[in-house]
mmCIF file of C-alpha atoms and ligand atoms in Angstrom:
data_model
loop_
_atom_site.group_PDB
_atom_site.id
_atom_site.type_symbol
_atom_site.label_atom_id
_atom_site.label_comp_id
_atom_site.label_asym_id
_atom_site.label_seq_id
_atom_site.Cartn_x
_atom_site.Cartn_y
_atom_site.Cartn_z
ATOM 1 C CA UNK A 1 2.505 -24.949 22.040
ATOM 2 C CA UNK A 2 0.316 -24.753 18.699
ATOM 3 C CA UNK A 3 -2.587 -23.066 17.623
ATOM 4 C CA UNK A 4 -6.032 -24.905 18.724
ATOM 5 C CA UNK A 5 -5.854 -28.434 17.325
ATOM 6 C CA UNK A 6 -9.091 -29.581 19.273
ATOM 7 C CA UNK A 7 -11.484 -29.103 16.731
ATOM 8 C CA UNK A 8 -11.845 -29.584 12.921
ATOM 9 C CA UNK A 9 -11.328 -25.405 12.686
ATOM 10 C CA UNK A 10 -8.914 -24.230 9.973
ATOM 11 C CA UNK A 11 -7.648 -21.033 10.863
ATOM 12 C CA UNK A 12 -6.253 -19.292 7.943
ATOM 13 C CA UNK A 13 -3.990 -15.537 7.678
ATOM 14 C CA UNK A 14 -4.279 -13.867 4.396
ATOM 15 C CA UNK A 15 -1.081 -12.490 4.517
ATOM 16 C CA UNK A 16 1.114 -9.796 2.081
ATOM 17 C CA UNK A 17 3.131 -7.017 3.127
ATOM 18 C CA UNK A 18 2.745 -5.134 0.193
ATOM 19 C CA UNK A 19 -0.658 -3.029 -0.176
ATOM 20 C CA UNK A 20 -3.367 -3.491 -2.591
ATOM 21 C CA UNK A 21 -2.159 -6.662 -3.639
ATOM 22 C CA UNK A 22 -6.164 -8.413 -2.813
ATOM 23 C CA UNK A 23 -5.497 -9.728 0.384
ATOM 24 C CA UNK A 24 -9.511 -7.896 1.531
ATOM 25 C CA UNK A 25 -11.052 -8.736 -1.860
ATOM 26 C CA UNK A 26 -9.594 -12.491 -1.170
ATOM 27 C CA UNK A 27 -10.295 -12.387 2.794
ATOM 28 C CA UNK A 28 -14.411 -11.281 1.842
ATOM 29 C CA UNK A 29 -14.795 -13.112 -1.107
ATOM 30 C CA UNK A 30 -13.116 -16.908 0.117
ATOM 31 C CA UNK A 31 -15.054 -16.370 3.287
ATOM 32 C CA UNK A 32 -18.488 -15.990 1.188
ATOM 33 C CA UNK A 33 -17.371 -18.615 -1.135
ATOM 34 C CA UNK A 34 -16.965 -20.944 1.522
ATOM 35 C CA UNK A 35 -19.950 -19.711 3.617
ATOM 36 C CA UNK A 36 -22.033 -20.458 0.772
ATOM 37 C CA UNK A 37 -20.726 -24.025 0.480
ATOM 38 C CA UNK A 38 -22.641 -24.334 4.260
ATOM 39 C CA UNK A 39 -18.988 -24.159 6.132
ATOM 40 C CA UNK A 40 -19.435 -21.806 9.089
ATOM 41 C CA UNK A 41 -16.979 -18.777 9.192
ATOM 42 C CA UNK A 42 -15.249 -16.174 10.903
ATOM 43 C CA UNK A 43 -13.679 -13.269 9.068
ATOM 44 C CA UNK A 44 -11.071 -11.267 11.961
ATOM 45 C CA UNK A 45 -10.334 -7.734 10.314
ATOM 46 C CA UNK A 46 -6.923 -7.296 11.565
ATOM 47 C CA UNK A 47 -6.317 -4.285 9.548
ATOM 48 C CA UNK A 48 -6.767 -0.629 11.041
ATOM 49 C CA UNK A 49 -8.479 0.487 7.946
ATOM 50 C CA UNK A 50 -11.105 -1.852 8.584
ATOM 51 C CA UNK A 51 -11.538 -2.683 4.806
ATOM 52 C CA UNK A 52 -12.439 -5.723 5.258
ATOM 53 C CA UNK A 53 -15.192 -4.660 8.080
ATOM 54 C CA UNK A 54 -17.076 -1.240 5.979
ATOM 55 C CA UNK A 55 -16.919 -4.296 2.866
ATOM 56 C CA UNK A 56 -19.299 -6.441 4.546
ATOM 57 C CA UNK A 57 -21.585 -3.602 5.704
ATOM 58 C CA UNK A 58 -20.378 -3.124 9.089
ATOM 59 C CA UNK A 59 -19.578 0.813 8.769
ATOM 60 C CA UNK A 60 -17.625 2.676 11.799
ATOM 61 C CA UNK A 61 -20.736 2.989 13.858
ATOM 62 C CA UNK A 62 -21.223 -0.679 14.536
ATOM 63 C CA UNK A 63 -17.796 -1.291 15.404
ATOM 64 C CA UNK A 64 -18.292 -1.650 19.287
ATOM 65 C CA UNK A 65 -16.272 -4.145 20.004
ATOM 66 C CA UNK A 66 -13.649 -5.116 17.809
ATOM 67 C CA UNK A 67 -10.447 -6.695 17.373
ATOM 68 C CA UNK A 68 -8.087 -4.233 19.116
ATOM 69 C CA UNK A 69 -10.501 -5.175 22.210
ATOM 70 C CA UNK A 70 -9.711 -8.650 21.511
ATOM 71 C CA UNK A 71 -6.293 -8.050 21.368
ATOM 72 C CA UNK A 72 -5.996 -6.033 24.656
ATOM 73 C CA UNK A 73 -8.083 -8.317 26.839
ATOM 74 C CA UNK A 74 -10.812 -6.780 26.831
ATOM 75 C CA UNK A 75 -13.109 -8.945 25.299
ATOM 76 C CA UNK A 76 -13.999 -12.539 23.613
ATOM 77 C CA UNK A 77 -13.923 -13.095 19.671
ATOM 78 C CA UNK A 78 -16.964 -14.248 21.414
ATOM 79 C CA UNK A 79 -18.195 -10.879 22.476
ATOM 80 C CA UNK A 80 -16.828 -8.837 19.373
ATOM 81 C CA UNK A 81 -17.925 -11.433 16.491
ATOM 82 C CA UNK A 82 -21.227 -9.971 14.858
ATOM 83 C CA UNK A 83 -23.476 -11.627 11.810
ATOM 84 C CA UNK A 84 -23.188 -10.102 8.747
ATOM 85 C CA UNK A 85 -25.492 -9.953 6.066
ATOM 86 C CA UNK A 86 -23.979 -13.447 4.821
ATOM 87 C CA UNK A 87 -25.241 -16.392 5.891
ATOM 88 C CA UNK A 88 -22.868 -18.179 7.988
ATOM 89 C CA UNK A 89 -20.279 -15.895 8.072
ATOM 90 C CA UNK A 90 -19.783 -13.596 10.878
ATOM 91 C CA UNK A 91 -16.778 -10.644 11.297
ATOM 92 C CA UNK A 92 -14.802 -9.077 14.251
ATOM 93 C CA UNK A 93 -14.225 -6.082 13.064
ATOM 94 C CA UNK A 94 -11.888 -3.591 13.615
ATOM 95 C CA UNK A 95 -11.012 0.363 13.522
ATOM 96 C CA UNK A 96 -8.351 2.534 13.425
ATOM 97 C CA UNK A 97 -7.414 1.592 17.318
ATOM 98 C CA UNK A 98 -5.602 -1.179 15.948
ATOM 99 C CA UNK A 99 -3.010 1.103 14.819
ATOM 100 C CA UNK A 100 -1.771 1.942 18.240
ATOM 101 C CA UNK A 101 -1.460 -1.896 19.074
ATOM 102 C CA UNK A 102 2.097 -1.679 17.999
ATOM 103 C CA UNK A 103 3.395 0.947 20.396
ATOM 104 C CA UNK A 104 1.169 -0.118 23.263
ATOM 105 C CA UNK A 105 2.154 -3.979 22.855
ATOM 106 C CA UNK A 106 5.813 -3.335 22.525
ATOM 107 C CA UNK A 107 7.132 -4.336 25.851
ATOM 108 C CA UNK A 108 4.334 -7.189 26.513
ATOM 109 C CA UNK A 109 6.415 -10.600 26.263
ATOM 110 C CA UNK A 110 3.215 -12.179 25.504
ATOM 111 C CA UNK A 111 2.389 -9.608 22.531
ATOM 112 C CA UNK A 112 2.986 -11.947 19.512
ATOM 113 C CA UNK A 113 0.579 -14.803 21.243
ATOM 114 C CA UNK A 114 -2.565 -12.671 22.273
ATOM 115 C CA UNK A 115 -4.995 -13.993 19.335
ATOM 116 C CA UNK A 116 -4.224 -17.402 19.783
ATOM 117 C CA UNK A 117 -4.697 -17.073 23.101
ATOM 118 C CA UNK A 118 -8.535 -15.561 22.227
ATOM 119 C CA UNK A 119 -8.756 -18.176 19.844
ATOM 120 C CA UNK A 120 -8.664 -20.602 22.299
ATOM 121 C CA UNK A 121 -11.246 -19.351 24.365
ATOM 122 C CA UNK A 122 -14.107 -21.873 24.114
ATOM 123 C CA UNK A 123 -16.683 -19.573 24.002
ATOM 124 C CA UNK A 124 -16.009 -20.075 20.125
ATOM 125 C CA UNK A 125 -16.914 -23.416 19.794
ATOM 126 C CA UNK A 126 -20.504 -22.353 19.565
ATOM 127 C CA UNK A 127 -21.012 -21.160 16.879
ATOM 128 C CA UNK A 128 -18.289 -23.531 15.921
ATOM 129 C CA UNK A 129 -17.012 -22.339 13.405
ATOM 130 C CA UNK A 130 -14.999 -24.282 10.229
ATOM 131 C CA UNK A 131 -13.321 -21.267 9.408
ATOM 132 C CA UNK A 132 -11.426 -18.755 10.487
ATOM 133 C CA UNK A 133 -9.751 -15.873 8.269
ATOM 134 C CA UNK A 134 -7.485 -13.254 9.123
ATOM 135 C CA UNK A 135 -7.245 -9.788 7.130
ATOM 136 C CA UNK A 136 -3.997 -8.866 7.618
ATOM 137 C CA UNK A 137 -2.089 -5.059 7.069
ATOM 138 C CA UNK A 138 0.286 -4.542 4.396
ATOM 139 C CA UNK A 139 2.960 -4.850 6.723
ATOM 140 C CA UNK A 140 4.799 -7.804 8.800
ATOM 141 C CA UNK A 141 4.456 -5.587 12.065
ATOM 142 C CA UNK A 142 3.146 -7.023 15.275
ATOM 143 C CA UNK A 143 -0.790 -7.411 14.025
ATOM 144 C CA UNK A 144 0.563 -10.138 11.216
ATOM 145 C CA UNK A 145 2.618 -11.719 13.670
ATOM 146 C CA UNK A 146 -0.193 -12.112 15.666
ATOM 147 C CA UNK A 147 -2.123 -13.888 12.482
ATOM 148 C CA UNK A 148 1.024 -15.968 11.330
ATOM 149 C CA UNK A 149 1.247 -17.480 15.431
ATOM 150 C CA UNK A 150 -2.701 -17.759 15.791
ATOM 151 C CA UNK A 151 -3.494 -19.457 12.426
ATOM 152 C CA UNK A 152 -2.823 -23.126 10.895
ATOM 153 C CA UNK A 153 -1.879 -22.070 7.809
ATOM 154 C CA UNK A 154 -1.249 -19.093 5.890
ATOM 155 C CA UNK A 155 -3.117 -17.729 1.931
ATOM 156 C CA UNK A 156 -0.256 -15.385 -0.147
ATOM 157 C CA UNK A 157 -2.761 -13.736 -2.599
ATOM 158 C CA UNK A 158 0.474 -12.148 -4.747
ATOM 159 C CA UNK A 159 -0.959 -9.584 -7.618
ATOM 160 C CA UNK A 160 0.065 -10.495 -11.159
ATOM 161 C CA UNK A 161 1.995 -7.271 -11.648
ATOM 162 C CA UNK A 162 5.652 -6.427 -12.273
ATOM 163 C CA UNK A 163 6.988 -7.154 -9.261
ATOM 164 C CA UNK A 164 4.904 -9.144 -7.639
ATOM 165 C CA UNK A 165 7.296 -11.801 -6.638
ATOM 166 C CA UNK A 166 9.887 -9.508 -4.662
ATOM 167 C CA UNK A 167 8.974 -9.090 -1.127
ATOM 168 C CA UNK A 168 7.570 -12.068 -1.080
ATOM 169 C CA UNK A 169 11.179 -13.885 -0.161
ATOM 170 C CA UNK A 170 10.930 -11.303 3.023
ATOM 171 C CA UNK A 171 7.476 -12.667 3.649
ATOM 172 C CA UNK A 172 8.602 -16.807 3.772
ATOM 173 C CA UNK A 173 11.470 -15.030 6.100
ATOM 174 C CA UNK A 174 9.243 -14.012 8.811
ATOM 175 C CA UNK A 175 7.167 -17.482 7.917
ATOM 176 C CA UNK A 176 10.316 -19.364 9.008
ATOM 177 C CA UNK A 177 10.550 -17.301 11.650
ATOM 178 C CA UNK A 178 7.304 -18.208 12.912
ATOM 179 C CA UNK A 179 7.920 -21.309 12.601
ATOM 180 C CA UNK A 180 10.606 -21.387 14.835
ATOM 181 C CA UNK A 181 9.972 -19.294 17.853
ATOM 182 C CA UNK A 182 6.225 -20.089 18.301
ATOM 183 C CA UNK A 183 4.511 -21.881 15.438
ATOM 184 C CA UNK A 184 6.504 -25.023 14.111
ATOM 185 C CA UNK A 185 3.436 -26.603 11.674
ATOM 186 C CA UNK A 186 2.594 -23.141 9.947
ATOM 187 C CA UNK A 187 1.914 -23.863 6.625
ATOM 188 C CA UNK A 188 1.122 -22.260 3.132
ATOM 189 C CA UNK A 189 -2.272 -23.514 2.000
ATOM 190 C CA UNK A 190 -1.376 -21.519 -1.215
ATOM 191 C CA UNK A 191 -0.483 -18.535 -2.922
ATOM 192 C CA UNK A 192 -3.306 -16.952 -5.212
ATOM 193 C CA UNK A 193 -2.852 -14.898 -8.254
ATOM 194 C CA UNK A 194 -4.672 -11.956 -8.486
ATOM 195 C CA UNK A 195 -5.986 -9.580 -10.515
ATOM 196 C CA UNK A 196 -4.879 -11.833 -12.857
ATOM 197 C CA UNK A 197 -5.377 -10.211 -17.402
ATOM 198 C CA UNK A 198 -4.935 -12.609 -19.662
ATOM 199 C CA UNK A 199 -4.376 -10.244 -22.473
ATOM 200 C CA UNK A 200 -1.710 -9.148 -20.863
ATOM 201 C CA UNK A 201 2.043 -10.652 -21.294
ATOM 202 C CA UNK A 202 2.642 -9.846 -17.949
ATOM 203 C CA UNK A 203 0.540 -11.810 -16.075
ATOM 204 C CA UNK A 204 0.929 -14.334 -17.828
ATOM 205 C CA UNK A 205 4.769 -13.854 -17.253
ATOM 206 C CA UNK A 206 4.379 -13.015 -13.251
ATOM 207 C CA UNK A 207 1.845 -16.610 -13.498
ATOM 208 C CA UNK A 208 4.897 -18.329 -15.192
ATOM 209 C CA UNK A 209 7.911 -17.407 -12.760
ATOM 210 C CA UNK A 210 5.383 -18.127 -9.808
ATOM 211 C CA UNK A 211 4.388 -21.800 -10.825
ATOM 212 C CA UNK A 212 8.464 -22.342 -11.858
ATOM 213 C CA UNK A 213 9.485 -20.878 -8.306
ATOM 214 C CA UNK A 214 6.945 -22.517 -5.847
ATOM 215 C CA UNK A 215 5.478 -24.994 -7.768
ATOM 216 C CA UNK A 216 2.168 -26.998 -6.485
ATOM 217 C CA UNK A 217 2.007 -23.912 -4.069
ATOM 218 C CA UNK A 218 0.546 -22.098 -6.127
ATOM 219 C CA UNK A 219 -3.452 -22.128 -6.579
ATOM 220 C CA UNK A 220 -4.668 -23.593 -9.928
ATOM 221 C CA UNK A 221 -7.326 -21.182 -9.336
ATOM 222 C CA UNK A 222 -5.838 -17.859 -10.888
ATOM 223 C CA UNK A 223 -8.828 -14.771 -9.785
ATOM 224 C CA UNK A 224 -9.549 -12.270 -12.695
ATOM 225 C CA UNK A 225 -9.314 -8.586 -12.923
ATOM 226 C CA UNK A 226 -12.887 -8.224 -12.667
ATOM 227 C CA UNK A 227 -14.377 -4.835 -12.110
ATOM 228 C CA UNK A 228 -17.508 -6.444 -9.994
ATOM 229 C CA UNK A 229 -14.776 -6.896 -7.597
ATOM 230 C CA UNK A 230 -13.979 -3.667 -7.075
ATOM 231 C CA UNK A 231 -17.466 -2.377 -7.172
ATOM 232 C CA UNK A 232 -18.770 -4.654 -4.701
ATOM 233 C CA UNK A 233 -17.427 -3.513 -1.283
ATOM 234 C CA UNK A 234 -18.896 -0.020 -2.297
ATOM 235 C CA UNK A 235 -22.246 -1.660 -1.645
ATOM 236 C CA UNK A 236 -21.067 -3.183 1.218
ATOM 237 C CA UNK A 237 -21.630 -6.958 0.139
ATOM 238 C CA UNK A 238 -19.438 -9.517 -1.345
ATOM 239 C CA UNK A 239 -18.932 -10.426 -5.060
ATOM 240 C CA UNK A 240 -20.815 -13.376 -4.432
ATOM 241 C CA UNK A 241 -24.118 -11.829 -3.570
ATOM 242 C CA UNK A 242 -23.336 -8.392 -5.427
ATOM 243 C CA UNK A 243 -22.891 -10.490 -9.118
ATOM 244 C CA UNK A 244 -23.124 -13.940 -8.062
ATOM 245 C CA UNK A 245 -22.352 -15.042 -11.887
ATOM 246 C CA UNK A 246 -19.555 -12.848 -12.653
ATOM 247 C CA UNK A 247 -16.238 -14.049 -13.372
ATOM 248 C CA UNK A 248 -14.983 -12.745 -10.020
ATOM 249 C CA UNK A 249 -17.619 -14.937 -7.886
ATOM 250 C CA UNK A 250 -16.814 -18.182 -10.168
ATOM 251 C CA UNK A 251 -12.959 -17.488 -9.629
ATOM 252 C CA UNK A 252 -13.543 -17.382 -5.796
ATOM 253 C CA UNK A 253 -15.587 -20.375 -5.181
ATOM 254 C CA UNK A 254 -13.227 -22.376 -7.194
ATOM 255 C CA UNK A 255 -10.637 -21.119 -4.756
ATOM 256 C CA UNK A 256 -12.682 -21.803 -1.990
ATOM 257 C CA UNK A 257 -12.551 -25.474 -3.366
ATOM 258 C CA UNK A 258 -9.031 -25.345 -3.715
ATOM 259 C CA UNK A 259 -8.625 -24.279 0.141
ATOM 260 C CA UNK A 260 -11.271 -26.522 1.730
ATOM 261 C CA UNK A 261 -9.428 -30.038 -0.749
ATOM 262 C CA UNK A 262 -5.918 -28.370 0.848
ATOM 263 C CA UNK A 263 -7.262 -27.675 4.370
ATOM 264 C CA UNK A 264 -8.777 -31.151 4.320
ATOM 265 C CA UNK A 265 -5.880 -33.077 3.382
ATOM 266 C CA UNK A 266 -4.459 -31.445 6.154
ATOM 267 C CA UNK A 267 -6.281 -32.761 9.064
ATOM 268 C CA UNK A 268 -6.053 -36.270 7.251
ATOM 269 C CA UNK A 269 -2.258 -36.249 7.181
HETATM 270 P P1 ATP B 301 -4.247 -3.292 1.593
HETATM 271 O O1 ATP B 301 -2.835 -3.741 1.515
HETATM 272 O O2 ATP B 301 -4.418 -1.808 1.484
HETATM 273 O O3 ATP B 301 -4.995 -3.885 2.733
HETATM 274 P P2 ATP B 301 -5.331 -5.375 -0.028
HETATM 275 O O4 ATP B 301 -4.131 -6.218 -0.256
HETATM 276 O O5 ATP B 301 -6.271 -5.810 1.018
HETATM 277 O O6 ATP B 301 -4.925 -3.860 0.229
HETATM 278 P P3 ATP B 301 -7.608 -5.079 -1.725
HETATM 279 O O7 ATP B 301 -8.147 -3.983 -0.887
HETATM 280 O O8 ATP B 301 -8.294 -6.380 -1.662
HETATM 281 O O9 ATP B 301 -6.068 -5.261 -1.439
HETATM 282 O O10 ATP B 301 -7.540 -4.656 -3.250
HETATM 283 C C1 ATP B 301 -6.933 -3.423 -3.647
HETATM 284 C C2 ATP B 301 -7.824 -2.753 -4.689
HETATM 285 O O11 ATP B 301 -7.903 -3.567 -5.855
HETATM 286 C C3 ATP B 301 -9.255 -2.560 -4.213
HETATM 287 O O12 ATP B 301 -9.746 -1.376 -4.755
HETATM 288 C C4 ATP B 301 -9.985 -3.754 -4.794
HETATM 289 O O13 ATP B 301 -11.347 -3.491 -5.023
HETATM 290 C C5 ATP B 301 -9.240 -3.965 -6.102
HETATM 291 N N1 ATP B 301 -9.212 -5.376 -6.485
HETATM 292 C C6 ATP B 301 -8.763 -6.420 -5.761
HETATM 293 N N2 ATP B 301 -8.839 -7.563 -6.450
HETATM 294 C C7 ATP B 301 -9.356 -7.243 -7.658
HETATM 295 C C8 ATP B 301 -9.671 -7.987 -8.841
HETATM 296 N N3 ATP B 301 -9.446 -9.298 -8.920
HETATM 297 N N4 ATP B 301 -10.181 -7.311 -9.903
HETATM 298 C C9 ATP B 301 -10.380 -5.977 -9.843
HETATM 299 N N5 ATP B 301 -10.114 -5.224 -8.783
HETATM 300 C C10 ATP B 301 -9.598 -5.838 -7.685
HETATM 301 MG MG1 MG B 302 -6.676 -4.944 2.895
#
């Protein structure tokens, strides 16, 4: 059993355990990259702070229905997928709820399988989306589980920071896991630098040991410390539409072309 193969969908995880490391910035800011290249898309907050949900302008009182519904049976990524302010990209949002989804999943034999399951619901297929990306916690609890067996393939945005690179042997651990108790064809699509300085020795050091380590794996695209970044979720839109010339937006639509080249060579193979 594999995610949904049915359809030309690419369902991606933006995955990193540790925090802060741009895994919200890249979840918004792909999505509206590739939204604006006319792809349809589907962001899933999996994240009990919702950052990725209050970034894109869906603040705590519009969070109905959101993913911890999804998870629970309760309802459709159907039902709890709203339009944002985006064109073509749309968000399941989530809230603090998700939180408990730990404790209250943990004797559930089915608990690492319940968003591919909702994935597969074919209420989906319209809108159809080409998309699908998945902002996980800093953590490899349950919720990323969930991502890692749901998705296709898998985006390591890994900060260019002292570092960066440990943790990120624990992270390909639980990959491999995956891999072989319920999702043999997960792949990387790529890991992205962030918050990349090129004044600074050390990310240029952190970019060296990462393209000596993992090679091709690692996105050409390298996304700048860029303080439009930061200030765009505070206005509740991505970088794309806050600044959509800043170094930030140019950084993630290059990425975006990156991802759709990877994800496309993908289906072909
Ligand atoms: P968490 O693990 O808490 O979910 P995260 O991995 O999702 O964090 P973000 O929330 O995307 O990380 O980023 C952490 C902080 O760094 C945020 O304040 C964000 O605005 C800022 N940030 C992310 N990427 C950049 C960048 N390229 N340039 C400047 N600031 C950035
Ligand atoms: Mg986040």
């Amino acid at each position: 059993m594999t995610p949904d193969n049915t359809s030309n969908r690419s369902i991606i995880a933006v995955a990193n355990q540790k925090g802060g490391v741009g895994k919200t910035t890249t979840t918004i800011n792909l999505g509206a990259a590739l939204a604006e290249q006319g792809k349809r898309v589907l962001l899933i907050d999996l994240d009990p702070q919702g950052n990725a949900s209050t970034g894109l302008g869906v603040g705590q009182d519009m969070r109905e229905i959101t993913a911890y519904d999804v998870l629970s049976g309760e309802a459709s990524i159907a039902d709890a997928a709203q339009n944002t302010t985006v064109e073509n990209l749309d968000i399941v949002p989530a809230t603090t709820d998700l939180s408990s989804a730990d404790i209250e999943l943990g004797d559930n034999p089915n608990r690492s399988f319940l968003l591919r399951e909702a994935l597969k619901d074919d209420d989906i297929d319209s809108p159809n989306y080409d998309y699908i990306l998945i902002d996980c916690p800093p953590s490899l609890n349950i919720l990323t589980v969930n991502a890692m067996v749901a998705a296709h393939s898998i985006i390591v945005p890994l900060q260019s920071e002292f570092f960066a690179l440990e943790g990120l042997s624990q992270l390909i651990l639980t990959v491999r896991d995956v891999r072989q108790t319920a999702n043999p064809d997960l792949k990387i699509v790529g890991i992205a630098l962030t918050m990349y300085d090129q004044r600074n020795n050390l990310s240029l050091q952190v970019e060296e040991d990462a393209r000596e380590n993992m090679g091709d794996m690692v996105f050409k695209t390298v996304i700048p410390r860029n303080v439009r970044l930061s200030e765009a979720p505070s206005f509740a839109i991505p970088v794309l539409t806050y600044d959509s010339q800043s170094k930030g937006s140019t950084a993630y639509r290059a990425l975006a072309q990156e991802v759709i080249e990877r994800t496309s060579q993908k289906k072909a193979a």
